[in-house]
Structure formats: structure tokens, C-alpha cells
Short mmCIF file of C-alpha atoms in Angstrom, two decimals:
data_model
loop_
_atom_site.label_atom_id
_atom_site.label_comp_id
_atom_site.label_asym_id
_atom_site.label_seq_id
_atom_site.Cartn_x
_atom_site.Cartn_y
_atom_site.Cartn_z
CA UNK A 1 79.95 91.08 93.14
CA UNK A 2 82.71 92.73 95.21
CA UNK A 3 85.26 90.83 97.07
CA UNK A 4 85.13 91.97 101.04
CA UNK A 5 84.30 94.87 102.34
CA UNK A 6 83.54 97.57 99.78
CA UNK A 7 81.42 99.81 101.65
CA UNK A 8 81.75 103.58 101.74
CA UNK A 9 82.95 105.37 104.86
CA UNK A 10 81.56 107.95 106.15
CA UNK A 11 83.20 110.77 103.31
CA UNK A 12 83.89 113.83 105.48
CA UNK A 13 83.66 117.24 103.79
CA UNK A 14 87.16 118.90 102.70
CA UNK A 15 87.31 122.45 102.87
CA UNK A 16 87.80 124.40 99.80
CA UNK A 17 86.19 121.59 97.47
CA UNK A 18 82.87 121.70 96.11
CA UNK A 19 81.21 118.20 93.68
CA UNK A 20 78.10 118.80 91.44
CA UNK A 21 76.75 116.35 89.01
CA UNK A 22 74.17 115.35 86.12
CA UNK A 23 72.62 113.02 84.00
CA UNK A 24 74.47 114.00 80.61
CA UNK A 25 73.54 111.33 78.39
CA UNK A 26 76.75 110.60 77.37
CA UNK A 27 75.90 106.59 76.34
CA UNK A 28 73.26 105.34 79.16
CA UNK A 29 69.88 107.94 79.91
CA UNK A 30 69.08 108.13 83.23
CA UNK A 31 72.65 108.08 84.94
CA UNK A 32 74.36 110.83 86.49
CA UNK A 33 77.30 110.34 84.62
CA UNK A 34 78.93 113.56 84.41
CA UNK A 35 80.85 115.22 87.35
CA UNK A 36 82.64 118.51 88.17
CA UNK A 37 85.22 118.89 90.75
CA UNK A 38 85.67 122.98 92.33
CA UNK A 39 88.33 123.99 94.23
CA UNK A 40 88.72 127.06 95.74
CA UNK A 41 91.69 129.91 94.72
CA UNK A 42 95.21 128.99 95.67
CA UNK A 43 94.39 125.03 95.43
CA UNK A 44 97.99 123.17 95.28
CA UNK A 45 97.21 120.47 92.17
CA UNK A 46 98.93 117.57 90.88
CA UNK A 47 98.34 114.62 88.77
CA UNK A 48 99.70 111.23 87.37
CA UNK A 49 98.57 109.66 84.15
CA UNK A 50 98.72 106.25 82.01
CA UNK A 51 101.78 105.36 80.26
CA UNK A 52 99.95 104.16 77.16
CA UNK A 53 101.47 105.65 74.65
CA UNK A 54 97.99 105.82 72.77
CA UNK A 55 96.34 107.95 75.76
CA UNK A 56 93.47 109.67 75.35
CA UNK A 57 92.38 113.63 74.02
CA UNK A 58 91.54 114.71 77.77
CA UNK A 59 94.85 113.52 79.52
CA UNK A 60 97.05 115.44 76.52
CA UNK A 61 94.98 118.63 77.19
CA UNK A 62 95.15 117.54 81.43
CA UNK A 63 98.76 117.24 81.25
CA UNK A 64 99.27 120.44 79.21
CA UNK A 65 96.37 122.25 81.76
CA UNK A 66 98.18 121.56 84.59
CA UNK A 67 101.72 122.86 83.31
CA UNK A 68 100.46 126.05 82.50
CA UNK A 69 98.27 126.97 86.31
CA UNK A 70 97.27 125.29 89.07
CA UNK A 71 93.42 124.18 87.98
CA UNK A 72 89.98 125.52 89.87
CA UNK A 73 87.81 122.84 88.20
CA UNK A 74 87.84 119.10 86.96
CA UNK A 75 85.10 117.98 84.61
CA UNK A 76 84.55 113.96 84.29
CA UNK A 77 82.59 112.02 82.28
CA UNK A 78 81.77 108.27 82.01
CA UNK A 79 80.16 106.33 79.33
CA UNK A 80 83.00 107.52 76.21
CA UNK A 81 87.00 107.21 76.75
CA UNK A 82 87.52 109.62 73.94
CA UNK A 83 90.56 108.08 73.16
CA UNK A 84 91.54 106.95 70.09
CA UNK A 85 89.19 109.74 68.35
CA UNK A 86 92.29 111.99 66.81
CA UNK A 87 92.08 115.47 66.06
CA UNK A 88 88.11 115.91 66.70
CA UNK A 89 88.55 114.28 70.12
CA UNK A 90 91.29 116.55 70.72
CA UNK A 91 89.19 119.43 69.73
CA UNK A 92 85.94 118.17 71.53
CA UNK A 93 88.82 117.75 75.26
CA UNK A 94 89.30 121.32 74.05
CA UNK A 95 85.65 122.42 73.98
CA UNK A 96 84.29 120.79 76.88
CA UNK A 97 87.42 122.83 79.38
CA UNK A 98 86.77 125.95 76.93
CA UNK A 99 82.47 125.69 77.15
CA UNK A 100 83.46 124.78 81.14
CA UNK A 101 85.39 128.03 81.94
CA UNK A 102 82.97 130.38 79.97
CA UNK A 103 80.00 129.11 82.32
CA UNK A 104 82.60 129.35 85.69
CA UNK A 105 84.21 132.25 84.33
CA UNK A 106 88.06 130.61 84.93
CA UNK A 107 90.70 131.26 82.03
CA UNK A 108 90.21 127.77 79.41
CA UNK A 109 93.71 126.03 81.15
CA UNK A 110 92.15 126.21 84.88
CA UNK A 111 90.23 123.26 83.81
CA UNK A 112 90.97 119.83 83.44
CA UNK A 113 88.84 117.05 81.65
CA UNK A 114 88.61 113.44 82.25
CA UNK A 115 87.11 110.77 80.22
CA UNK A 116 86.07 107.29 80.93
CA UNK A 117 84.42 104.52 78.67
CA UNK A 118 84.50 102.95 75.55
CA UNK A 119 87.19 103.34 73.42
CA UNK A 120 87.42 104.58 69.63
CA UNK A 121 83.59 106.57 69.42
CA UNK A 122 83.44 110.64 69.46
CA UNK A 123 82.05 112.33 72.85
CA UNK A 124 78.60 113.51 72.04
CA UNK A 125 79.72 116.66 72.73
CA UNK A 126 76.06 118.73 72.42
CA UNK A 127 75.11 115.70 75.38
CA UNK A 128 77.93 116.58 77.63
CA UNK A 129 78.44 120.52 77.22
CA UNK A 130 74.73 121.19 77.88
CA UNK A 131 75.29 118.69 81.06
CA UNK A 132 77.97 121.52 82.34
CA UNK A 133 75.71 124.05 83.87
CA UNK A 134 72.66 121.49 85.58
CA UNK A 135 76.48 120.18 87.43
CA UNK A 136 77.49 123.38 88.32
CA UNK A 137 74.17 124.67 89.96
CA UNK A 138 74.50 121.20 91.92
CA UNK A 139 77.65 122.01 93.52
CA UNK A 140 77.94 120.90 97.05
CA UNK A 141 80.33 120.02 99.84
CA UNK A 142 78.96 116.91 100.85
CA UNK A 143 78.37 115.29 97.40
CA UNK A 144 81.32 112.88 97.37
CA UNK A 145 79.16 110.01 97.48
CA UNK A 146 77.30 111.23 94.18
CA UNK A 147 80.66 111.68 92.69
CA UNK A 148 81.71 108.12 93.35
CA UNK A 149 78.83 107.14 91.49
CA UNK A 150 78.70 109.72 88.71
CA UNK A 151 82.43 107.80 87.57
CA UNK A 152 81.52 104.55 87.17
CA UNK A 153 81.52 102.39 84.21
CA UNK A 154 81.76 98.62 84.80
CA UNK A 155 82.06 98.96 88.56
CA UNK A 156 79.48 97.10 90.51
CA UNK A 157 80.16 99.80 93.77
CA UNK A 158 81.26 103.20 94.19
CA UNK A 159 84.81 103.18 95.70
CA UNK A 160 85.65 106.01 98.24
CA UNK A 161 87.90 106.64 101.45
CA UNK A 162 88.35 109.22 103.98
CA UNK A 163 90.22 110.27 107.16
CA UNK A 164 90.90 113.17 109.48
CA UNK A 165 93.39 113.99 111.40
CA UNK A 166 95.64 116.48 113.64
CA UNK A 167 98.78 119.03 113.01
CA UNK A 168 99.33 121.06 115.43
CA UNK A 169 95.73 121.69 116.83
CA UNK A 170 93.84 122.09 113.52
CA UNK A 171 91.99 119.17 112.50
CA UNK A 172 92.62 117.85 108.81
CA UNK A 173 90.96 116.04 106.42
CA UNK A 174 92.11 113.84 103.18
CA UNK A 175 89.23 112.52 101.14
CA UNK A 176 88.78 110.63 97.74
CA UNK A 177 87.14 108.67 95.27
CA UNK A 178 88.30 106.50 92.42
CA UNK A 179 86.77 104.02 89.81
CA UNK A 180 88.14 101.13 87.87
CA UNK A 181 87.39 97.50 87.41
CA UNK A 182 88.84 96.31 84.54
CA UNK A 183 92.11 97.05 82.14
CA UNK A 184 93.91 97.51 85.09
CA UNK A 185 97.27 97.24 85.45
CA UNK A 186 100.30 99.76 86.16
CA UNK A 187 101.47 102.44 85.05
CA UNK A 188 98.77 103.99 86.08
CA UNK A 189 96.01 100.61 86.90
CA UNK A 190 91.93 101.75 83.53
CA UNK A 191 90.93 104.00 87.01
CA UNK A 192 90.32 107.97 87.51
CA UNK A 193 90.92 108.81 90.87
CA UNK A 194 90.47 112.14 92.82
CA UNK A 195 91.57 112.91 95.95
CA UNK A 196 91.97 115.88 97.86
CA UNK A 197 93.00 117.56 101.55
CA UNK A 198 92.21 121.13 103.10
CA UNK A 199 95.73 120.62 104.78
CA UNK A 200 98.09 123.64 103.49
CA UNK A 201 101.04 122.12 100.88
CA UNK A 202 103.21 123.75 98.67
CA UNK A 203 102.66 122.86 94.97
CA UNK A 204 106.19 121.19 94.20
CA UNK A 205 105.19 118.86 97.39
CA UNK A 206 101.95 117.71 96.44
CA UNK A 207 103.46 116.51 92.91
CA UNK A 208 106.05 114.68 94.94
CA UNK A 209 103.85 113.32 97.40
CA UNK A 210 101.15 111.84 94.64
CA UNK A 211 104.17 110.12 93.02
CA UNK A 212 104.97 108.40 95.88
CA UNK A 213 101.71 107.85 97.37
CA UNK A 214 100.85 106.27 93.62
CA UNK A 215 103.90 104.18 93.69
CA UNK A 216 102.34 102.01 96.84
CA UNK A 217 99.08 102.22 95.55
CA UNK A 218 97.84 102.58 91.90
CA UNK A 219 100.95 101.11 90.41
CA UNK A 220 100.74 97.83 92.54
CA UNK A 221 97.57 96.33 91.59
CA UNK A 222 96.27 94.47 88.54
CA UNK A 223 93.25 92.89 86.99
CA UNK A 224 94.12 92.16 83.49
CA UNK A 225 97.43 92.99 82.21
CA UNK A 226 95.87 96.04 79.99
CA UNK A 227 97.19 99.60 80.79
CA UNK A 228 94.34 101.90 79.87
CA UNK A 229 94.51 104.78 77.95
CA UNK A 230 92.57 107.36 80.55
CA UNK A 231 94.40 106.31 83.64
CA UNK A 232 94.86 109.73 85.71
CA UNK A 233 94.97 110.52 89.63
CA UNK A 234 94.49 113.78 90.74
CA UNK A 235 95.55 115.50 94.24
CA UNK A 236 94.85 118.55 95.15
CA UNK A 237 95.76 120.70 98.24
CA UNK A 238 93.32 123.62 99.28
CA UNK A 239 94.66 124.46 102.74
CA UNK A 240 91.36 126.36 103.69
CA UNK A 241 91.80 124.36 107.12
CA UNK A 242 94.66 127.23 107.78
CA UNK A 243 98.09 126.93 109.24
CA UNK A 244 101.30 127.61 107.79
CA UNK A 245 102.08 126.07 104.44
CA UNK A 246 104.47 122.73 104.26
CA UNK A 247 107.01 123.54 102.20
CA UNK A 248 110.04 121.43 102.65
CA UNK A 249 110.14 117.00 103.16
CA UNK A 250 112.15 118.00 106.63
CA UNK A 251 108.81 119.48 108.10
CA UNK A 252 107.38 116.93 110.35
CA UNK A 253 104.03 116.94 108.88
CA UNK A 254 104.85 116.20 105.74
CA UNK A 255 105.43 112.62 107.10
CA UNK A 256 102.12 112.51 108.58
CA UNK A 257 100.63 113.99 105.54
CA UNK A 258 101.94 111.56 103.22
CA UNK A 259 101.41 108.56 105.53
CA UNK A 260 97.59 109.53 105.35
CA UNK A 261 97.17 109.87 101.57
CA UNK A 262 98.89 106.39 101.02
CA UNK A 263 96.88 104.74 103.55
CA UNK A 264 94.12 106.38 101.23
CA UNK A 265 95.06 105.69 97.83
CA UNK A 266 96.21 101.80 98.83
CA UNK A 267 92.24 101.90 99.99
CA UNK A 268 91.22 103.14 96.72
CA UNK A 269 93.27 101.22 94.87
CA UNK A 270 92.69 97.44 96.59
CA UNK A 271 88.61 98.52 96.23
CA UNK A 272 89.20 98.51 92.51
CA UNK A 273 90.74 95.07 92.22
CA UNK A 274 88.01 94.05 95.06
CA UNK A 275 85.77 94.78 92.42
CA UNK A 276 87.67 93.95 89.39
CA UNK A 277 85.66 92.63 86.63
CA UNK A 278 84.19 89.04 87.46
CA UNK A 279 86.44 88.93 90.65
CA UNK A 280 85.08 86.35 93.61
CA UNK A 281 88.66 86.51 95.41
CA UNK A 282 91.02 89.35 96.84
CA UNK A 283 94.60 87.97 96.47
CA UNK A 284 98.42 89.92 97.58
CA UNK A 285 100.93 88.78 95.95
CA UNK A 286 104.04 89.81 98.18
CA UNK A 287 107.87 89.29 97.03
CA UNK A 288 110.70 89.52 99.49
CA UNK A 289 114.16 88.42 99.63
CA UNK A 290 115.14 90.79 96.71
CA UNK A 291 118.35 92.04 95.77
CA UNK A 292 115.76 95.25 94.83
CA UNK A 293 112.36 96.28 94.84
CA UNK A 294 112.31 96.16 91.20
CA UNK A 295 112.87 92.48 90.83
CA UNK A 296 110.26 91.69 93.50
CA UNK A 297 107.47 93.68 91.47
CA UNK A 298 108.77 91.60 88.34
CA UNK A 299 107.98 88.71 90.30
CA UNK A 300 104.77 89.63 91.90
CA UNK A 301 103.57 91.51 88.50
CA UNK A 302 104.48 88.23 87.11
CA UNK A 303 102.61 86.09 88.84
CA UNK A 304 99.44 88.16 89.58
CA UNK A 305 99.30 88.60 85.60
CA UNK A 306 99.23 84.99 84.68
CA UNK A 307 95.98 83.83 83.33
CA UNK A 308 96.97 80.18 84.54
CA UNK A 309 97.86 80.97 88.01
CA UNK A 310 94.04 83.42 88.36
CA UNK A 311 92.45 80.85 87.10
CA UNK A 312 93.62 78.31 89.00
CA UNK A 313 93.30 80.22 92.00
CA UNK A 314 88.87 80.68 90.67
CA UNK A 315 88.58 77.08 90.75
CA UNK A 316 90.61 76.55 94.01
CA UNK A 317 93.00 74.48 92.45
CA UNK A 318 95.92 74.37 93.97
CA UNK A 319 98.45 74.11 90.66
CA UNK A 320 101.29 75.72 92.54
CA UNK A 321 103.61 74.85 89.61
CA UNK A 322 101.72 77.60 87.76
CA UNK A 323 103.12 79.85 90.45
CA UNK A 324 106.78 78.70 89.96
CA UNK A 325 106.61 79.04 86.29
CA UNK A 326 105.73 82.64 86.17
CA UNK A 327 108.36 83.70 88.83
CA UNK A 328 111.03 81.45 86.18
CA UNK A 329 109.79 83.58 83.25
CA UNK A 330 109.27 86.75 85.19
CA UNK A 331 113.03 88.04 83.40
CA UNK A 332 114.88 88.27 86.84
CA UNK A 333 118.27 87.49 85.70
CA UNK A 334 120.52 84.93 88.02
CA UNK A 335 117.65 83.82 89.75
CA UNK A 336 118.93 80.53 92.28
CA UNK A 337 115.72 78.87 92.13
CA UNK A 338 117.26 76.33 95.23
CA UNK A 339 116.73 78.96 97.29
CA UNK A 340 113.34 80.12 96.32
CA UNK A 341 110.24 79.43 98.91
CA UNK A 342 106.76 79.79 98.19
CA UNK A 343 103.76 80.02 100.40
CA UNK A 344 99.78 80.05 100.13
CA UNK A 345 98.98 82.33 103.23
CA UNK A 346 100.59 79.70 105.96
CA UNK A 347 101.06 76.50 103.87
CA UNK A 348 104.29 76.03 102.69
CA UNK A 349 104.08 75.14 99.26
CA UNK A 350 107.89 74.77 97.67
CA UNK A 351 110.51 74.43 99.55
CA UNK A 352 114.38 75.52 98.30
CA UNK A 353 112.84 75.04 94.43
CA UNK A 354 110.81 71.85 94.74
CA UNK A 355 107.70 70.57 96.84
CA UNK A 356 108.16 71.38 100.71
CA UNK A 357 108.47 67.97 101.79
CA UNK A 358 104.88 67.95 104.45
CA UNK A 359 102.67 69.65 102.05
CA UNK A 360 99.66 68.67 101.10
CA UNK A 361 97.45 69.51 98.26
CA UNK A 362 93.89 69.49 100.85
CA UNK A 363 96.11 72.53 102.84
CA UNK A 364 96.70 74.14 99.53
CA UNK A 365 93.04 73.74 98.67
CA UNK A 366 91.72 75.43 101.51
CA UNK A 367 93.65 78.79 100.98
CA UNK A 368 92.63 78.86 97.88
CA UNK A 369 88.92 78.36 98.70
CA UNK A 370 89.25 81.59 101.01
CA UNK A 371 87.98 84.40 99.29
CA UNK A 372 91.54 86.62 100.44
CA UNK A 373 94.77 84.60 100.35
CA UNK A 374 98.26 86.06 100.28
CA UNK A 375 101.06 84.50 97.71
CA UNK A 376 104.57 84.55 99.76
CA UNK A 377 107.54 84.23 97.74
CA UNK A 378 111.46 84.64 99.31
CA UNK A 379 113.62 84.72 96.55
CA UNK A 380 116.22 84.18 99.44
CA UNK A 381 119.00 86.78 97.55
CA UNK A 382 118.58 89.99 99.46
CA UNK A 383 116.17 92.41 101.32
CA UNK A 384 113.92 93.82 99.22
CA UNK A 385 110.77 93.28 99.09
CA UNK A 386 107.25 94.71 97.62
CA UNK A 387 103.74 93.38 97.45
CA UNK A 388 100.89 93.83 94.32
CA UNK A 389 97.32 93.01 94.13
CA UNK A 390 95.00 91.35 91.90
CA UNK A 391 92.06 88.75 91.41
CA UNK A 392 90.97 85.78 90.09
CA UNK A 393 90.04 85.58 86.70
CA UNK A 394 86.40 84.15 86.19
CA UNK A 395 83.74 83.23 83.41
CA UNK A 396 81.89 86.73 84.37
CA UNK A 397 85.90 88.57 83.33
CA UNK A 398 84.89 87.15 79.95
CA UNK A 399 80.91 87.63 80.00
CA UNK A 400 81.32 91.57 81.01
CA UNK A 401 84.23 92.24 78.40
CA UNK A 402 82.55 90.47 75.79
CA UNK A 403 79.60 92.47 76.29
CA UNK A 404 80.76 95.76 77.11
CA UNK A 405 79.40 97.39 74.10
CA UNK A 406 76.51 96.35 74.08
#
């Protein structure tokens, strides 16, 4: 069961993008669990992808796709990872963007392919390819929702977010969907994520912009510790909304661009630890006091990774010395732990490296109770500061992993 509020907004239609779906068969029957993005000509694309060194067929041939032209369709499916499958995965990434661009008529690279699943079994690619045309006579404007849905594997709610807003007269819009509830952690969090504007941006912009928006987002949550081997995140630009093209970080809407896809993405990405695997609590984990940002995400990764301090925090025990012994291993070198402070939301918890002298453990038992708490920690050496997010670790994380395969 999701943590807070997980429902889906109202997902408004971005020009130039058209969603289809179908029930492929890929592992479940009766699941739409195969989706196809299409943008329209002159689409600005960029993506960011896992750092596991062991990633998977479709985010090779993604990554090669998208340094060769900017892409006119994305095809997902759920249910199979296709990673770990060597050369026949490779081949059947290959065949699914080839099979793709025959039925769209679009060159084989103007197609990208996403996968999502279990790990180590062959697509069934027969399943999937004859799933490509029953998607593509489904294509619609207004089928974000279905798309939410159509990515899901252990997620318990389709995760979406949308705005609109204003440059210069013409009204914008910035829309997305991502999925992901378990193997999360940076860099990237196991999540696909697609979002996309009809606000005009040059190409070498929208790569810069994703990497930052990503940054704040995507890379600062965690459920687990495990970086998957699918992670991607996909923006794309279609400008069909008109105006002039932003082409340079000194035109003032790029700053109100880019302040709307993070607010976005940071959506997407706290609804996937919301509904991380098992989760019954919501929980920021926010460093400051820094000598750099760096050292603060250490900290926070640190502590929002520690089995011992997530479980603690599912029972609503307050063992806050679980919380001082992951920022001491947390590799932050000179660290003055006599100046370190810790909080649970308002309850001061240590004090200048020991127990603040007028706490008491029925105070740190409340916050902990609360299904959202926030973990404060000044390190008291500089200014820098950053925050992560992550969940409590319950007996349903093990339940649902142990029988994911089943």
C-alpha cells in the first residue's frame, strides 16, 4: 500500500506526443503491458541511464539510438528486463526497434526500446513484436494514464505528474510518467521514466536540462541499495505549442522551464519510494552543514541505506544510535562528530555527538509512528547541504522479493 498521496493528477495532453498500448503477453495474460511512445518530427530527445555496469540489451541499443538521431518512437515493455540475456537479447533489443520502424515506417535508430522485469530470461519476442501494431492503431493523445499502467511491474499504483504553464502568452505543458518500486537506488533509482513538454528547446538543452533535473530527483531517492540494470529517463521536447526555440541557459525561460520539469521529476521520483516495495512510511533524509554537497549525499545515502536504521524506523523504534553509526561509517573523512546534531522532524535527538540533554525516547517514538518524518543532520562544518528519500523496510520488502518470480 502506498505511503500518502499517490493519486494521479489530472495528465494534460502535450502536443506533438501520441501513447498507444496492448496486452502483449510478455509474462502475465491479460495486462496491457506493452507501450509505445510517438512524437512528432523535429522532437528535441534526451535520456539518462543506470550505471550498472551489467545494463541491459535495450539501454546499449537506447544509448547508441539516440547518438545517431533524435528518436520518433519509444517502445516499452514490462514483465522481462532482458538484461543479462547476451548476444540474443541484444539481437531480440535489435528486432523489436527494427520490426517497430518497418510497421511506422521510421529508419531502425529513430526508435528506442525499454525493458522492465525479471532479470536473466529471453523476451518472448513472437509475444511482444506481434503486440507492436494492436499499440500503434491505439495511439492517442490522452492515453497517459494507460501508459502509467502499461509500465508497471511490482508497483501497487501508476505514478504520473503534470503541469502547465506560461512563456510569453503561449500556454505550456510538461507531462510524465514513471514506474519503480523496488532496486532502487542512484545512479539512476530500478524505474523507467518518460516525460515530455510541447515547449520549443534546442536539443543540446534538453540533455542538459534532464541531467540536472535527474540530479534533484531520480538520483536522490532509495529503496534498497540495488542499482538496476534498466534504469533510463527519457525527455523529450516537441515544441508543437510554437514560439521561438530556447537555445541558450541566458534565455529567461529556460529557468522557468527547468524549474517545472524538476518540480516534475522530484514528483515522480518521491511516488516511487511512496510506493517502494513493502513501504508503510515516507521518510527525507536531509544533510546540511557540509563542506560540499557530495559529503551530505554520503551521509544521507548512508543513512537512508541502512537496513538497521529502516527497520527501526517500521517498528517505530526510536534506536537513534543506528542513525549515528551510519553517518560514522558513511566515509566522510575528518568528520568532528562534537559538532554533529541530529533531529527526528522537531525532536532533537543528539546534541554536539551525544544525547541532547531533554530528549526523550516517547518524543522520538511519536515521529517515528508518523507515516512521513524528516531525518535532520548538521554536520556543523560548512554550507552545503542536500536531501534523499527512502522508506522503511518491512516484512512485505521481503514477502514481494522473495516471490517475485513466481
Amino acid at each position: 500500500m502506498a505511503v500518502g498521496d499517490v493519486t494521479m493528477p489530472h495528465m494534460h495532453v502535450v502536443q506533438g506526443v501520441k501513447i498507444g498500448s496492448a496486452e502483449a503477453y510478455v509474462r502475465y495474460p491479460n495486462r496491457r503491458d506493452l507501450v509505445i511512445f510517438e512524437f512528432s518530427k523535429g522532437t528535441n530527445v534526451a535520456g539518462v541511464f543506470t550505471q550498472n555496469a551489467f545494463c541491459a540489451a535495450p539501454v546499449h541499443v537506447s544509448k547508441l539510438h539516440l547518438q545517431q538521431a533524435n528518436p520518433r518512437y519509444l517502445v516499452i515493455n514490462t514483465g522481462n528486463a532482458n538484461a543479462g540475456t547476451g548476444k540474443l537479447g541484444m539481437q531480440n533489443a535489435q528486432f523489436t526497434c527494427l520490426k517497430l520502424a518497418e510497421l511506422a515506417q521510421v529508419e531502425e535508430f529513430e526508435v528506442l526500446p525499454f525493458s522492465t522485469g525479471v532479470i536473466g530470461e529471453q523476451l518472448p519476442i513472437e509475444r511482444l513484436t506481434q503486440g507492436l501494431q494492436p499499440a500503434l492503431d491505439s495511439l492517442s493523445e490522452s492515453a497517459w494514464h494507460d501508459a502509467a499502467t502499461g509500465i508497471m511491474t511490482t508497483d501497487t499504483t501508476p505514478k504520473g505528474a503534470s503541469e502547465q504553464f506560461e512563456l510569453d502568452g503561449i500556454t505550456y505543458t510538461m507531462t510524465g510518467i514513471s514506474k519503480g518500486a523496488g532496486m532502487i537506488r542512484p545512479n539512476m533509482a530500478t524505474m523507467l521514466s518518460f516525460v515530455a513538454t510541447d515547449a520549443p528547446i534546442a536539443r543540446p538543452l534538453v540533455q542538459t536540462m534532464l541531467k540536472i533535473s535527474a540530479d534533484q530527483s531520480f538520483n536522490r531517492i532509495t529503496v534498497d541499495g540495488d542499482t538496476s540494470t534498466n534504469d533510463s529517463c527519457i525527455f523529450a521536447a516537441t515544441g508543437c505549442a510554437g514560439g521561438a526555440e530556447i537555445q541558450s541557459i541566458n534565455d529567461p525561460r529556460y529557468a522557468v522551464v527547468l524549474d517545472v520539469l524538476c518540480r516534475v521529476m522530484k514528483r515522480l521520483a518521491q511516488l516511487i519510494i511512496r510506493d517502494g516495495e513493502g513501504a508503510t512510511k515516507f521518510i527525507t533524509v536531509a544533510v546540511e552543514g557540509g563542506n560540499d554537497t557530495q559529503e551530505c549525499c554520503d551521509i544521507a545515502y548512508s543513512i537512508a541505506h541502512s537496513p538497521l536504521v529502516k527497520t527501526a524506523i517500521f517498528a517505530s523504534d526510536p534506536n537513534w544510535g543506528r542513525i549515528l553509526a551510519a553517518i560514522g561509517y558513511a566515509g566522510v573523512k575528518d568528520l568532528d562528530v562534537e559538532k554533529i546534531q541530529v533531529w527526528l522532524d522537531d525532536v532533537q535527538i543528539c546534541k554536539d555527538g551525544g544525547a541532547a540533554a531533554d530528549y526523550i525516547e516517547e518524543a522520538g517514538a511519536r515521529v517515528m509512528s508518523q507515516t512521513e518524518m524528516t531525518i535532520r543532520v548538521d554536520l556543523g562544518r560548512g554550507t552545503a547541504k542536500d536531501t534523499v528519500y527512502t522508506c522503511d523496510l518491512s516484512y512485505d520488502y521481503v514477502k514481494i522479493n522473495a516471490d517475485y518470480r513466481s
